[in-house]
Amino acid sequence: MDDVLIRSFREKFGTPPEVYSSAPGRINLIGEHTDYNLGYVLPSAIHLHVAFLASGRTDGIVRIWADNFKQEKSFSLQQDVEARRGGWIDYVKGIFWVLSKQGASLRGIDAYVWGNIPLESGLSSSAALEVSIISALDVLFKLGLSPLEIAKLAQAAENDYVGVKCGLMDQFVSVFGKKDKAVFLDCDTLAYEYIPLRLTREDLGILVYDTRVPRDLASSAYNKRRSEAMGALERLREYGIQTYKDVTLSLLDEKKNELGETYYKRARHVVAENERVKKAVSALRDDNFHELGRLLFQSHKSLRDDYQVSCPELDLLFECGKKSQSCLGARLTGAGFGGSGIALIRKKDIPSFKMQVSDEAQRRGFVTPACYEVEIGEGMRTQIRVK
Ligand code: GLA
């Protein structure tokens, strides 16, 4: 694929690109809505990715071809970086915006972007796009950014320019992901550890179930959940609590009346989910996939009932997973409100399970989902002076 993209860049701009970067999407095994609550997450990078090819220009014009949309757009660094237009170009502008706020000295570029992460699928195509752009600009303009700075700047662009108040998980795993490993990240200290995912040894695979539900309200609902979880923590601070890591389920039960129903439920999800992530890490260390699966099911229930970010389409995956002998666990992955779910499943039974969920979706009158297996892949990579 890389050669095809390099040839396409050359055809469009007349020269080969000076830099090629690629950054993956992700699945999150467990630890949902815990990143911005400064808890634990356990995501993995996947084989689907965004590729970004670029060359520097001498002026301040950014000209970019988005192959997936067959669209070219451009803007001037001097004049229109501040203006948000909506759509994919804002992700590019957001990166230039965040880097110039850091005092980086930037010029225009000719760029070509291509990706195979389905958009709006909850597999972090936007984080992959942001990371691929920053890592290319880092090389092109010799910015000297560390991998952690790349992840944090990508998050800042999404938070402060695009306006989604996401945590650091997606950008972090897009940068740091490793083949056949999950990344156990403490979002408070940013300490992380690679946990081997020996799925093939047990003949297991990870199936993505993309609901294809339109996610128009997803970002406002996401921001609302975030502020509810913060609100609950604020109230708990009156009892000497600093972060969610200090909270226990028994303390929550004690303070249930003071918290009120909504805050109580949001907090209960965060506290229990943090515990589940730690248990999932131990299960993976022991190759205990039955235990991992059990935790995935529990996580879904908590996201459905306490954090309330599921939807009927995602619940369908959970219900089919529970009924199936070959599915060890299933849950929504990412923000929820549509997007995708994952199922941990015996490889040989993937085709029949796919058929089962698709038939059930049809029976319930849902949009036809997309189901496919994902491989656990590498994090970002960049290559200079591509020929
Ligand atoms: C989205 C956000 C992440 C994280 C998840 C929920 O993917 O981008 O930061 O909060 O939702 O776990």
Coordinates of C-alpha atoms and ligand atoms in Angstrom, one line a residue:
M1 CA 0.0 0.0 0.0
D2 CA 2.8 2.4 0.9
D3 CA 4.2 2.3 -2.6
V4 CA 0.8 3.0 -4.1
L5 CA 0.4 6.0 -1.8
I6 CA 3.9 7.3 -2.6
R7 CA 3.1 7.0 -6.3
S8 CA -0.2 8.9 -5.9
F9 CA 1.5 11.6 -3.9
R10 CA 4.1 12.0 -6.7
E11 CA 1.4 12.2 -9.4
K12 CA -0.5 14.9 -7.4
F13 CA 2.4 17.1 -6.4
G14 CA 5.1 16.3 -8.9
T15 CA 7.7 15.2 -6.3
P16 CA 8.0 12.3 -3.9
P17 CA 6.9 13.1 -0.3
E18 CA 9.7 14.1 2.2
V19 CA 8.0 12.2 5.0
Y20 CA 5.6 9.3 5.4
S21 CA 3.9 8.7 8.7
S22 CA 1.2 6.3 9.7
A23 CA -0.8 5.9 12.9
P24 CA -3.3 3.2 13.9
G25 CA -6.8 3.2 15.3
R26 CA -7.5 1.2 18.4
I27 CA -9.8 -1.0 20.3
N28 CA -10.1 -0.7 24.0
L29 CA -10.2 -4.1 25.7
I30 CA -11.5 -2.6 29.0
G31 CA -11.3 0.6 31.0
E32 CA -14.0 2.8 29.4
H33 CA -14.7 6.4 30.4
T34 CA -11.9 6.0 32.9
D35 CA -9.2 7.9 31.1
Y36 CA -10.5 11.5 31.7
N37 CA -11.3 10.3 35.2
L38 CA -7.6 9.6 35.7
G39 CA -8.0 5.9 36.1
Y40 CA -6.8 2.8 34.2
V41 CA -7.3 1.8 30.6
L42 CA -6.2 -1.3 28.6
P43 CA -6.4 -0.5 24.8
S44 CA -4.5 -2.0 21.9
A45 CA -3.6 -0.5 18.5
I46 CA -5.1 -2.3 15.5
H47 CA -4.0 -3.0 12.0
L48 CA -6.3 -0.3 10.5
H49 CA -4.5 3.0 10.2
V50 CA -4.2 6.5 8.7
A51 CA -1.2 7.3 6.4
F52 CA -0.1 10.9 6.0
L53 CA 2.5 11.9 3.3
A54 CA 3.9 15.4 3.1
S55 CA 6.5 17.7 1.8
G56 CA 7.3 21.2 3.0
R57 CA 6.5 24.3 1.0
T58 CA 8.3 27.6 1.0
D59 CA 5.1 29.6 1.7
G60 CA 2.4 29.4 4.4
I61 CA -0.2 27.4 2.4
V62 CA -1.3 24.0 3.6
R63 CA -2.7 22.0 0.7
I64 CA -4.1 18.6 1.4
W65 CA -5.7 15.8 -0.6
A66 CA -8.0 13.5 1.4
D67 CA -8.1 10.3 -0.6
N68 CA -11.1 8.8 1.2
F69 CA -13.2 11.8 0.3
K70 CA -11.5 12.5 -3.1
Q71 CA -11.3 16.1 -1.9
E72 CA -8.6 18.7 -1.9
K73 CA -8.7 21.6 0.6
S74 CA -6.2 24.3 1.5
F75 CA -5.8 27.1 4.0
S76 CA -3.3 29.7 4.8
L77 CA -1.3 29.5 8.1
Q78 CA -1.3 33.3 8.3
Q79 CA -5.0 33.9 7.7
D80 CA -7.4 31.1 8.4
V81 CA -6.1 28.7 11.0
E82 CA -8.4 30.0 13.7
A83 CA -11.6 29.6 11.6
R84 CA -13.2 26.2 12.2
R85 CA -15.1 25.0 9.1
G86 CA -16.5 21.7 10.3
G87 CA -15.4 18.5 8.6
W88 CA -12.1 16.7 8.2
I89 CA -10.0 19.8 7.5
D90 CA -10.5 21.0 11.1
Y91 CA -8.4 18.1 12.3
V92 CA -5.5 19.3 10.1
K93 CA -6.0 22.9 11.2
G94 CA -6.3 21.9 14.8
I95 CA -2.8 20.4 14.6
F96 CA -1.2 23.5 13.1
W97 CA -3.1 25.6 15.6
V98 CA -1.9 23.6 18.6
L99 CA 1.7 23.5 17.4
S100 CA 1.8 27.2 16.7
K101 CA 0.4 28.0 20.1
Q102 CA 3.5 26.0 21.4
G103 CA 5.7 28.4 19.5
A104 CA 6.7 25.9 16.8
S105 CA 7.9 27.5 13.6
L106 CA 5.9 26.1 10.8
R107 CA 5.6 26.5 7.1
G108 CA 3.0 25.3 4.6
I109 CA 2.9 21.7 3.3
D110 CA 1.6 19.6 0.4
A111 CA 0.0 16.6 1.9
Y112 CA -1.9 13.4 1.1
V113 CA -3.9 11.5 3.6
W114 CA -5.4 8.0 3.3
G115 CA -6.9 5.7 5.9
N116 CA -8.8 2.4 6.3
I117 CA -10.3 2.9 9.7
P118 CA -14.0 3.2 9.1
L119 CA -15.1 6.8 10.0
E120 CA -17.5 7.3 12.9
S121 CA -16.9 3.7 14.0
G122 CA -15.5 4.4 17.4
L123 CA -12.1 3.0 16.5
S124 CA -10.4 6.4 16.8
S125 CA -9.8 7.4 13.3
S126 CA -9.6 11.0 14.5
A127 CA -6.8 10.2 17.0
A128 CA -5.0 8.3 14.3
L129 CA -5.3 11.2 11.9
E130 CA -4.0 13.7 14.5
V131 CA -1.1 11.5 15.5
S132 CA -0.1 10.9 11.9
I133 CA -0.1 14.6 11.1
I134 CA 1.9 15.7 14.2
S135 CA 4.5 12.9 13.8
A136 CA 5.0 14.0 10.1
L137 CA 5.3 17.7 11.0
D138 CA 7.7 16.8 13.8
V139 CA 10.0 15.2 11.3
L140 CA 9.5 17.8 8.6
F141 CA 10.1 20.8 10.8
K142 CA 12.5 19.2 13.2
L143 CA 10.3 20.0 16.2
G144 CA 12.0 17.5 18.5
L145 CA 8.8 16.2 20.1
S146 CA 8.9 13.2 22.3
P147 CA 6.3 10.4 21.7
L148 CA 4.4 11.5 24.8
E149 CA 4.3 15.1 23.6
I150 CA 2.9 13.9 20.3
A151 CA 0.1 12.1 22.1
K152 CA -0.6 15.1 24.3
L153 CA -0.6 17.6 21.5
A154 CA -2.9 15.4 19.5
Q155 CA -5.3 15.3 22.4
A156 CA -5.1 19.1 22.9
A157 CA -6.0 19.7 19.3
E158 CA -9.1 17.5 19.7
N159 CA -10.0 19.1 23.1
D160 CA -9.4 22.7 22.3
Y161 CA -9.8 23.0 18.6
V162 CA -12.3 20.3 17.5
G163 CA -14.1 20.7 20.8
V164 CA -14.4 17.0 22.0
K165 CA -13.2 16.8 25.6
C166 CA -11.7 13.4 25.2
G167 CA -9.1 11.8 27.5
L168 CA -5.6 10.7 26.4
M169 CA -6.3 7.0 25.8
D170 CA -6.8 7.0 22.0
Q171 CA -3.9 9.3 21.1
F172 CA -1.6 7.5 23.6
V173 CA -2.2 4.0 22.2
S174 CA -2.0 5.3 18.6
V175 CA 1.5 6.5 19.5
F176 CA 2.7 3.7 21.9
G177 CA 0.8 0.6 20.7
K178 CA 2.7 -2.6 20.0
K179 CA 2.0 -5.7 18.0
D180 CA 0.1 -8.3 20.0
K181 CA 0.2 -6.3 23.2
A182 CA -2.3 -4.3 25.2
V183 CA -1.2 -1.0 26.8
F184 CA -2.0 -0.9 30.5
L185 CA -2.0 2.9 31.2
D186 CA -2.5 4.7 34.4
C187 CA -4.0 8.0 33.1
D188 CA -3.1 9.8 36.3
T189 CA 0.6 9.2 36.4
L190 CA 1.0 8.1 32.7
A191 CA 3.0 5.1 33.8
Y192 CA 2.3 2.3 31.3
E193 CA 3.2 -1.3 30.7
Y194 CA 2.8 -3.7 27.8
I195 CA 0.7 -6.7 28.5
P196 CA 1.1 -9.6 26.0
L197 CA -2.1 -10.7 24.3
R198 CA -1.5 -14.4 23.5
L199 CA -4.8 -14.8 21.7
T200 CA -3.7 -17.1 18.9
R201 CA -2.3 -19.6 21.4
E202 CA -5.9 -20.2 22.5
D203 CA -7.2 -19.8 18.9
L204 CA -9.1 -16.7 19.9
G205 CA -9.8 -13.6 17.9
I206 CA -11.2 -10.1 18.4
L207 CA -14.3 -9.3 16.4
V208 CA -15.3 -5.7 15.9
Y209 CA -19.0 -5.1 15.5
D210 CA -19.6 -1.7 14.0
T211 CA -23.2 -0.7 14.7
R212 CA -23.1 2.1 12.0
V213 CA -25.5 4.0 14.1
P214 CA -25.2 7.8 13.3
R215 CA -23.4 9.5 16.1
D216 CA -24.6 13.1 15.7
L217 CA -25.1 13.7 19.4
A218 CA -22.2 11.6 20.6
S219 CA -19.8 14.4 21.4
S220 CA -22.3 16.4 23.4
A221 CA -23.4 13.3 25.3
Y222 CA -19.8 12.4 25.9
N223 CA -19.0 15.9 27.3
K224 CA -22.1 15.6 29.5
R225 CA -20.9 12.3 31.0
R226 CA -17.6 13.8 31.6
S227 CA -19.0 16.7 33.5
E228 CA -21.3 14.4 35.5
A229 CA -18.4 12.2 36.6
M230 CA -16.5 15.4 37.5
G231 CA -19.5 16.6 39.5
A232 CA -19.6 13.4 41.4
L233 CA -15.9 13.6 42.3
E234 CA -16.3 17.3 43.4
R235 CA -19.0 16.2 45.8
L236 CA -16.8 13.3 47.1
R237 CA -14.0 15.8 47.7
E238 CA -16.0 17.0 50.7
Y239 CA -15.0 13.7 52.3
G240 CA -11.3 14.1 51.7
I241 CA -11.2 12.3 48.4
Q242 CA -8.7 13.5 45.8
T243 CA -9.1 11.3 42.8
Y244 CA -11.3 8.3 41.8
K245 CA -8.5 6.0 42.8
D246 CA -9.2 6.9 46.4
V247 CA -12.9 6.0 46.2
T248 CA -14.2 2.6 47.2
L249 CA -17.6 1.0 46.4
S250 CA -18.4 1.0 50.1
L251 CA -17.7 4.7 50.4
L252 CA -20.1 5.3 47.5
D253 CA -22.8 3.3 49.1
E254 CA -22.4 5.2 52.3
K255 CA -22.7 8.6 50.5
K256 CA -25.4 7.5 48.0
N257 CA -28.0 9.9 49.3
E258 CA -25.6 12.9 49.3
L259 CA -24.5 12.1 45.8
G260 CA -27.9 11.6 44.3
E261 CA -28.9 8.8 41.8
T262 CA -27.1 10.1 38.7
Y263 CA -23.8 11.0 40.3
Y264 CA -23.8 7.8 42.3
K265 CA -24.2 5.7 39.2
R266 CA -21.5 7.5 37.2
A267 CA -19.1 7.2 40.1
R268 CA -19.9 3.6 40.6
H269 CA -19.0 2.8 37.0
V270 CA -15.7 4.6 37.2
V271 CA -14.7 2.9 40.5
A272 CA -15.7 -0.6 39.4
E273 CA -14.3 -0.2 36.0
N274 CA -10.9 0.7 37.4
E275 CA -10.9 -2.5 39.4
R276 CA -11.9 -4.5 36.4
V277 CA -9.0 -3.2 34.4
K278 CA -6.6 -4.3 37.1
K279 CA -8.3 -7.7 37.2
A280 CA -8.1 -8.0 33.4
V281 CA -4.4 -7.3 33.5
S282 CA -3.9 -10.2 36.0
A283 CA -6.1 -12.4 33.9
L284 CA -4.0 -11.7 30.8
R285 CA -0.8 -12.4 32.6
D286 CA -2.2 -15.9 33.4
D287 CA -3.7 -16.3 29.9
N288 CA -7.0 -16.6 31.7
F289 CA -9.3 -15.6 28.8
H290 CA -12.5 -16.8 30.5
E291 CA -11.9 -14.4 33.3
L292 CA -11.1 -11.6 30.8
G293 CA -14.3 -12.4 29.0
R294 CA -16.3 -12.3 32.2
L295 CA -14.9 -8.8 32.9
L296 CA -15.8 -7.6 29.5
F297 CA -19.4 -8.6 30.0
Q298 CA -19.5 -6.9 33.4
S299 CA -18.0 -3.8 31.9
H300 CA -20.7 -3.6 29.3
K301 CA -23.4 -4.0 31.9
S302 CA -21.9 -1.2 33.9
L303 CA -21.6 1.1 30.8
R304 CA -25.2 0.3 29.9
D305 CA -26.8 0.7 33.4
D306 CA -24.6 3.0 35.4
Y307 CA -22.7 5.2 32.9
Q308 CA -25.6 4.9 30.4
V309 CA -23.6 5.2 27.2
S310 CA -24.9 2.1 25.4
C311 CA -27.6 1.8 22.8
P312 CA -29.9 -1.0 21.7
E313 CA -27.5 -1.9 18.8
L314 CA -24.6 -2.3 21.2
D315 CA -26.7 -4.2 23.7
L316 CA -27.5 -6.7 20.9
L317 CA -23.8 -7.7 20.7
F318 CA -23.7 -8.2 24.4
E319 CA -26.9 -10.3 24.4
C320 CA -25.7 -12.5 21.5
G321 CA -22.3 -12.8 23.1
K322 CA -23.9 -14.0 26.4
K323 CA -25.9 -16.7 24.5
S324 CA -23.0 -18.0 22.4
Q325 CA -20.8 -20.9 23.6
S326 CA -17.9 -19.6 21.6
C327 CA -18.0 -15.9 22.8
L328 CA -16.0 -15.4 26.0
G329 CA -16.9 -11.8 26.4
A330 CA -18.4 -8.8 24.6
R331 CA -18.8 -5.1 25.3
L332 CA -19.0 -1.7 23.7
T333 CA -15.6 -0.2 23.0
G334 CA -14.8 3.5 23.0
A335 CA -17.2 6.3 23.9
G336 CA -20.4 4.4 23.1
F337 CA -23.7 6.0 21.8
G338 CA -23.3 3.9 18.7
G339 CA -19.8 3.2 17.3
S340 CA -18.4 -0.3 17.8
G341 CA -18.4 -3.2 20.2
I342 CA -15.8 -6.0 20.5
A343 CA -16.3 -9.7 21.1
L344 CA -13.6 -12.1 22.3
I345 CA -14.4 -15.2 20.4
R346 CA -13.1 -18.6 19.2
K347 CA -11.6 -18.0 15.8
K348 CA -13.3 -21.0 14.1
D349 CA -16.7 -19.7 15.2
I350 CA -16.3 -16.2 14.0
P351 CA -18.2 -16.7 10.7
S352 CA -21.3 -18.2 12.4
F353 CA -21.3 -15.6 15.2
K354 CA -21.1 -12.9 12.6
M355 CA -24.1 -14.3 10.9
Q356 CA -26.0 -14.6 14.1
V357 CA -25.5 -11.0 15.1
S358 CA -26.3 -9.7 11.6
D359 CA -29.5 -11.8 11.5
E360 CA -30.5 -10.5 14.9
A361 CA -29.8 -6.9 13.9
Q362 CA -32.1 -7.4 10.9
R363 CA -34.8 -9.0 12.9
R364 CA -34.8 -6.0 15.3
G365 CA -34.8 -3.6 12.4
F366 CA -31.4 -2.1 13.1
V367 CA -29.0 -0.6 10.5
T368 CA -27.0 -3.5 9.0
P369 CA -23.8 -3.7 11.1
A370 CA -20.3 -4.3 9.8
C371 CA -18.4 -7.2 11.5
Y372 CA -14.8 -8.0 11.0
E373 CA -11.8 -9.4 12.8
V374 CA -9.0 -7.1 13.9
E375 CA -5.3 -7.8 14.3
I376 CA -3.4 -6.1 17.2
G377 CA -0.9 -3.9 15.4
E378 CA 2.0 -1.4 16.0
G379 CA 1.8 2.2 17.0
M380 CA 2.8 5.2 14.9
R381 CA 5.8 5.1 12.6
T382 CA 7.5 7.7 10.4
Q383 CA 9.9 7.5 7.6
I384 CA 11.9 10.3 6.2
R385 CA 12.9 11.1 2.6
V386 CA 10.7 8.4 1.1
K387 CA 11.6 7.5 -2.5
Ligands
GLA1 C1 -13.4 8.1 23.4 C2 -12.4 9.1 23.9 C3 -11.4 8.5 24.9 C4 -12.2 7.7 26.0 C5 -13.3 6.8 25.4 C6 -14.1 6.2 26.5 O1 -12.8 7.2 22.6 O2 -11.7 9.7 22.8 O3 -10.6 9.5 25.4 O4 -12.7 8.6 26.9 O5 -14.1 7.5 24.5 O6 -13.4 5.4 27.2

